[in-house]
XYZ file of C-alpha atoms in Angstrom:
318
model
C -31.554 42.475 118.221
C -28.960 43.658 115.947
C -27.915 39.890 115.072
C -31.713 39.299 113.747
C -31.388 42.256 111.857
C -28.224 40.647 110.422
C -29.592 37.893 109.457
C -32.708 39.494 107.959
C -30.477 41.496 105.240
C -28.040 38.562 104.840
C -31.414 36.123 103.872
C -33.173 39.082 101.765
C -29.847 39.129 99.362
C -29.799 35.950 99.242
C -33.168 35.016 98.050
C -32.898 38.608 95.701
C -30.078 37.205 94.371
C -31.389 33.696 93.314
C -34.865 35.405 92.513
C -32.961 37.747 89.658
C -31.066 34.863 88.155
C -33.084 34.265 85.181
C -33.438 30.208 84.068
C -31.667 29.459 80.986
C -33.725 29.413 78.136
C -34.043 26.092 75.730
C -32.354 25.435 73.473
C -34.700 25.458 70.610
C -34.832 22.298 67.730
C -35.633 23.481 64.014
C -35.805 20.535 62.018
C -34.839 20.858 58.470
C -36.216 18.175 55.394
C -34.787 18.408 51.921
C -36.572 16.198 49.399
C -33.227 14.341 49.380
C -29.839 14.370 51.088
C -27.512 14.436 48.290
C -29.043 16.929 45.681
C -26.777 19.604 45.889
C -29.151 22.416 45.808
C -30.622 21.507 49.722
C -26.884 21.438 50.873
C -26.799 25.455 50.419
C -30.006 25.736 51.921
C -28.554 23.914 54.925
C -25.458 26.492 55.164
C -28.006 29.379 54.951
C -29.855 27.459 57.892
C -26.909 26.874 60.086
C -25.984 30.247 59.668
C -28.777 32.085 60.509
C -29.997 29.631 63.571
C -26.084 30.738 64.578
C -26.750 34.816 64.303
C -30.243 34.493 66.405
C -28.593 32.515 68.945
C -29.964 29.310 70.654
C -30.929 27.432 67.768
C -30.061 24.288 67.043
C -30.660 22.787 63.103
C -31.572 19.378 62.386
C -31.160 18.353 59.257
C -32.549 15.207 58.049
C -33.437 13.711 54.880
C -34.026 10.576 52.747
C -31.427 9.464 50.389
C -33.299 9.438 47.562
C -36.672 11.308 46.405
C -39.039 9.381 48.286
C -42.622 10.731 49.379
C -43.322 7.737 52.052
C -39.479 7.778 53.542
C -39.943 11.116 53.896
C -43.892 11.558 56.190
C -41.566 9.196 58.012
C -38.868 11.196 58.476
C -41.796 13.764 59.870
C -42.802 11.185 61.807
C -39.697 10.847 63.719
C -38.937 14.468 64.146
C -42.864 14.529 66.245
C -41.798 11.966 68.090
C -38.602 13.295 69.166
C -40.778 16.523 69.827
C -38.620 18.933 67.765
C -39.860 22.474 68.039
C -40.730 23.230 64.461
C -39.948 21.678 61.342
C -39.513 22.811 57.782
C -39.899 20.332 54.564
C -39.949 20.193 50.918
C -41.931 17.828 49.641
C -41.712 15.572 47.287
C -45.464 14.707 46.640
C -47.768 17.013 48.206
C -51.197 14.539 49.281
C -48.206 12.076 50.391
C -46.639 14.099 53.031
C -50.600 15.574 54.116
C -50.720 13.028 57.136
C -47.379 13.229 58.263
C -47.739 16.901 58.404
C -51.133 17.804 59.641
C -50.246 14.788 62.898
C -47.247 17.201 63.538
C -49.682 20.466 63.822
C -52.348 18.670 65.420
C -49.503 18.005 67.686
C -48.291 21.149 68.153
C -45.084 21.484 66.487
C -45.675 24.021 63.724
C -44.773 23.538 60.447
C -43.895 24.880 56.929
C -42.877 24.245 53.748
C -40.034 25.100 51.433
C -39.202 25.047 47.764
C -42.233 22.810 46.959
C -45.659 22.476 48.747
C -48.306 20.754 50.429
C -51.246 23.546 49.852
C -54.147 20.885 51.005
C -51.990 20.186 54.669
C -52.211 22.248 58.175
C -48.975 23.628 56.892
C -48.837 27.616 58.144
C -46.639 28.414 55.170
C -44.774 28.166 52.370
C -41.392 30.009 50.829
C -40.596 29.176 48.132
C -40.582 30.246 43.941
C -43.262 31.395 42.446
C -43.479 28.176 40.179
C -45.910 28.675 37.512
C -44.497 32.017 36.733
C -40.879 30.189 36.758
C -41.706 28.337 34.047
C -43.253 30.608 31.954
C -40.085 32.441 32.265
C -38.396 29.114 31.300
C -40.745 28.914 27.994
C -39.962 32.328 27.190
C -36.351 32.025 27.092
C -36.561 28.798 25.358
C -38.917 30.497 22.693
C -36.226 33.179 22.421
C -33.377 30.882 21.390
C -35.285 28.686 18.792
C -37.029 31.684 17.369
C -40.640 30.582 18.348
C -40.403 27.199 16.446
C -39.250 23.850 16.487
C -39.319 20.892 18.877
C -38.185 20.374 22.295
C -38.234 17.782 25.260
C -39.110 18.710 28.906
C -36.886 17.185 31.365
C -38.570 17.153 35.182
C -37.265 15.130 38.332
C -40.099 13.125 41.050
C -43.127 12.899 38.936
C -46.339 14.721 40.759
C -43.574 17.081 42.382
C -45.529 20.142 43.321
C -43.361 22.137 42.539
C -42.028 20.452 39.241
C -45.680 20.115 38.601
C -46.497 24.015 37.833
C -42.812 25.149 36.317
C -43.826 22.379 33.716
C -47.774 23.582 33.666
C -46.176 26.958 33.123
C -43.683 26.362 30.876
C -46.577 24.663 28.370
C -48.473 27.544 29.248
C -46.355 30.789 28.214
C -45.599 28.344 24.574
C -49.485 27.421 23.782
C -50.271 31.070 24.137
C -47.347 33.064 22.568
C -45.517 30.383 20.332
C -47.860 27.603 18.937
C -44.782 26.461 16.608
C -43.315 25.376 19.449
C -43.953 21.384 19.289
C -43.294 19.282 22.977
C -41.958 16.050 21.979
C -41.800 14.333 25.519
C -41.389 14.801 28.985
C -39.010 13.333 30.587
C -39.219 11.824 34.791
C -35.480 11.832 36.140
C -36.746 11.099 39.872
C -34.454 13.887 40.721
C -30.979 11.595 39.798
C -28.607 13.286 37.656
C -27.236 9.904 36.031
C -30.315 9.094 34.961
C -31.048 12.588 33.790
C -28.197 11.556 31.827
C -29.275 8.907 30.405
C -32.326 10.916 29.328
C -31.189 12.847 27.566
C -28.512 10.531 25.958
C -30.999 7.989 24.667
C -33.362 10.974 23.383
C -30.182 12.162 21.273
C -29.101 9.469 19.912
C -32.468 8.882 18.224
C -32.647 12.494 17.481
C -29.771 14.720 16.236
C -32.308 17.581 15.393
C -34.276 18.480 18.494
C -34.094 21.761 19.089
C -34.071 22.286 22.584
C -34.219 20.921 26.135
C -36.291 22.576 28.788
C -35.286 21.995 31.976
C -37.320 22.191 35.081
C -34.468 21.133 37.273
C -30.846 20.644 37.205
C -30.212 17.473 37.308
C -27.933 16.540 34.528
C -26.029 20.199 35.384
C -24.774 18.784 38.440
C -22.619 15.936 36.876
C -19.273 16.990 34.820
C -20.202 16.571 30.823
C -24.063 16.254 31.534
C -24.544 17.222 28.468
C -22.171 16.062 26.269
C -24.874 14.923 23.762
C -26.252 18.049 23.108
C -24.716 20.041 20.498
C -24.871 23.608 21.932
C -24.847 24.665 17.935
C -28.550 22.534 17.023
C -29.782 22.094 20.812
C -29.975 24.568 22.877
C -30.787 24.341 26.503
C -32.748 26.510 29.575
C -32.280 25.032 33.089
C -33.215 25.653 36.916
C -31.389 26.850 39.853
C -27.931 28.419 39.035
C -25.163 26.492 41.542
C -21.699 26.146 41.378
C -21.863 23.027 39.521
C -24.101 24.082 36.943
C -21.716 28.115 35.861
C -19.368 25.851 33.489
C -22.022 25.117 31.148
C -22.955 28.877 31.262
C -19.566 29.593 30.534
C -18.792 26.882 27.881
C -22.399 27.417 25.925
C -23.571 24.326 26.209
C -26.649 26.115 28.573
C -28.117 29.264 27.197
C -29.589 30.415 30.593
C -30.888 29.555 34.138
C -33.344 30.756 36.636
C -31.695 31.091 39.582
C -34.157 30.511 42.925
C -33.005 32.136 46.342
C -32.036 28.513 47.708
C -30.257 30.717 50.137
C -33.796 31.567 51.627
C -34.941 28.866 51.979
C -32.731 27.685 54.801
C -32.306 31.084 55.759
C -36.441 32.242 55.537
C -37.563 28.607 57.490
C -35.589 30.095 60.585
C -37.119 32.880 60.663
C -40.165 32.002 59.759
C -40.041 29.028 62.851
C -38.683 31.479 65.176
C -41.624 34.306 64.823
C -44.497 31.276 64.808
C -42.897 30.486 67.941
C -42.379 34.281 69.508
C -46.164 35.085 68.247
C -45.015 37.418 66.006
C -46.611 38.483 62.381
C -45.651 36.826 59.416
C -46.057 38.922 56.046
C -47.597 36.403 53.467
C -50.662 36.203 50.830
C -53.870 35.428 51.608
C -52.666 31.424 50.786
C -49.606 31.980 53.779
C -47.729 31.698 50.835
C -44.304 33.856 50.742
C -42.847 34.769 47.102
C -38.958 33.954 46.951
C -37.575 35.905 44.069
C -35.978 34.245 41.141
C -32.938 35.819 38.586
C -32.337 34.980 35.196
C -28.894 34.024 34.637
C -26.817 34.401 31.282
C -23.749 34.662 30.092
C -24.126 38.612 30.208
C -24.283 38.329 33.878
C -22.652 35.329 35.347
C -19.556 37.468 36.073
C -22.384 39.222 38.804
C -23.870 36.052 39.771
C -21.087 34.183 40.901
C -19.523 37.362 42.530
C -22.610 38.087 45.301
C -23.009 33.992 45.193
C -19.420 34.123 47.146
C -20.061 37.383 49.488
C -23.119 34.996 50.636
C -22.175 31.308 51.081
C -17.990 31.862 51.103
């Protein structure tokens, strides 16, 4: 009897140990798809995403984007990620309509998907985290008007024609200037296809023909990502306001070739993408407006506050 009792106790103990062991949780794979791989603005978002994934634990970041701004290639990347059964996708859309089909396919197959930086509002994406681009365009317009005293001729520089975020920045700038500064004429809008070298070529070509242009309003920072990207511009005659405030752009503020930068929260593109996708997986609430838009803050960077901005940047990214 004692022998059987001993065996029973051992069996119960072993069962208790086995049943008490938790199965290891599956590692989540979140894919983040930038507009293009070589645009430095997205590389900082990658740093933030990987840092947040490490903080939370159990998350792998799959970073995959086209080599150039190409909506068809970006859609193909999303389709491939769906086939790989990643656990969530965050994408910055080169063009909203071209990406909608791939986004909808992901959602229909049970993969949560959100957008950052540049939206596809008519798709089935769950959330959009990014800059309020129209208001940011208005800020660019306001700064340009201030710098040229409310009158003169300017050009606008954009990236990929049709990109939702860039078109809204242009819309905001034009709206502000038309309403508040009718003395400012927009000579031309250039599209560089998110290519820094092409942006520099366009600026040089225009300035060689028009040395009296009063300003360049840039809804991205493409020429400022390269050294001597503004060499064709005389800052005493032609003022520059541009988007983003990456390290490569700081010298242009320091030397006076660019007078103002509108800094996006690119840290949030990566960091919050991980937070939001994880919340969706865990069925936790996410604070957003009625369009599921989560507005990220922007900051105006000028010569007066760039030292403070550099300090906060380095604390975060280094």
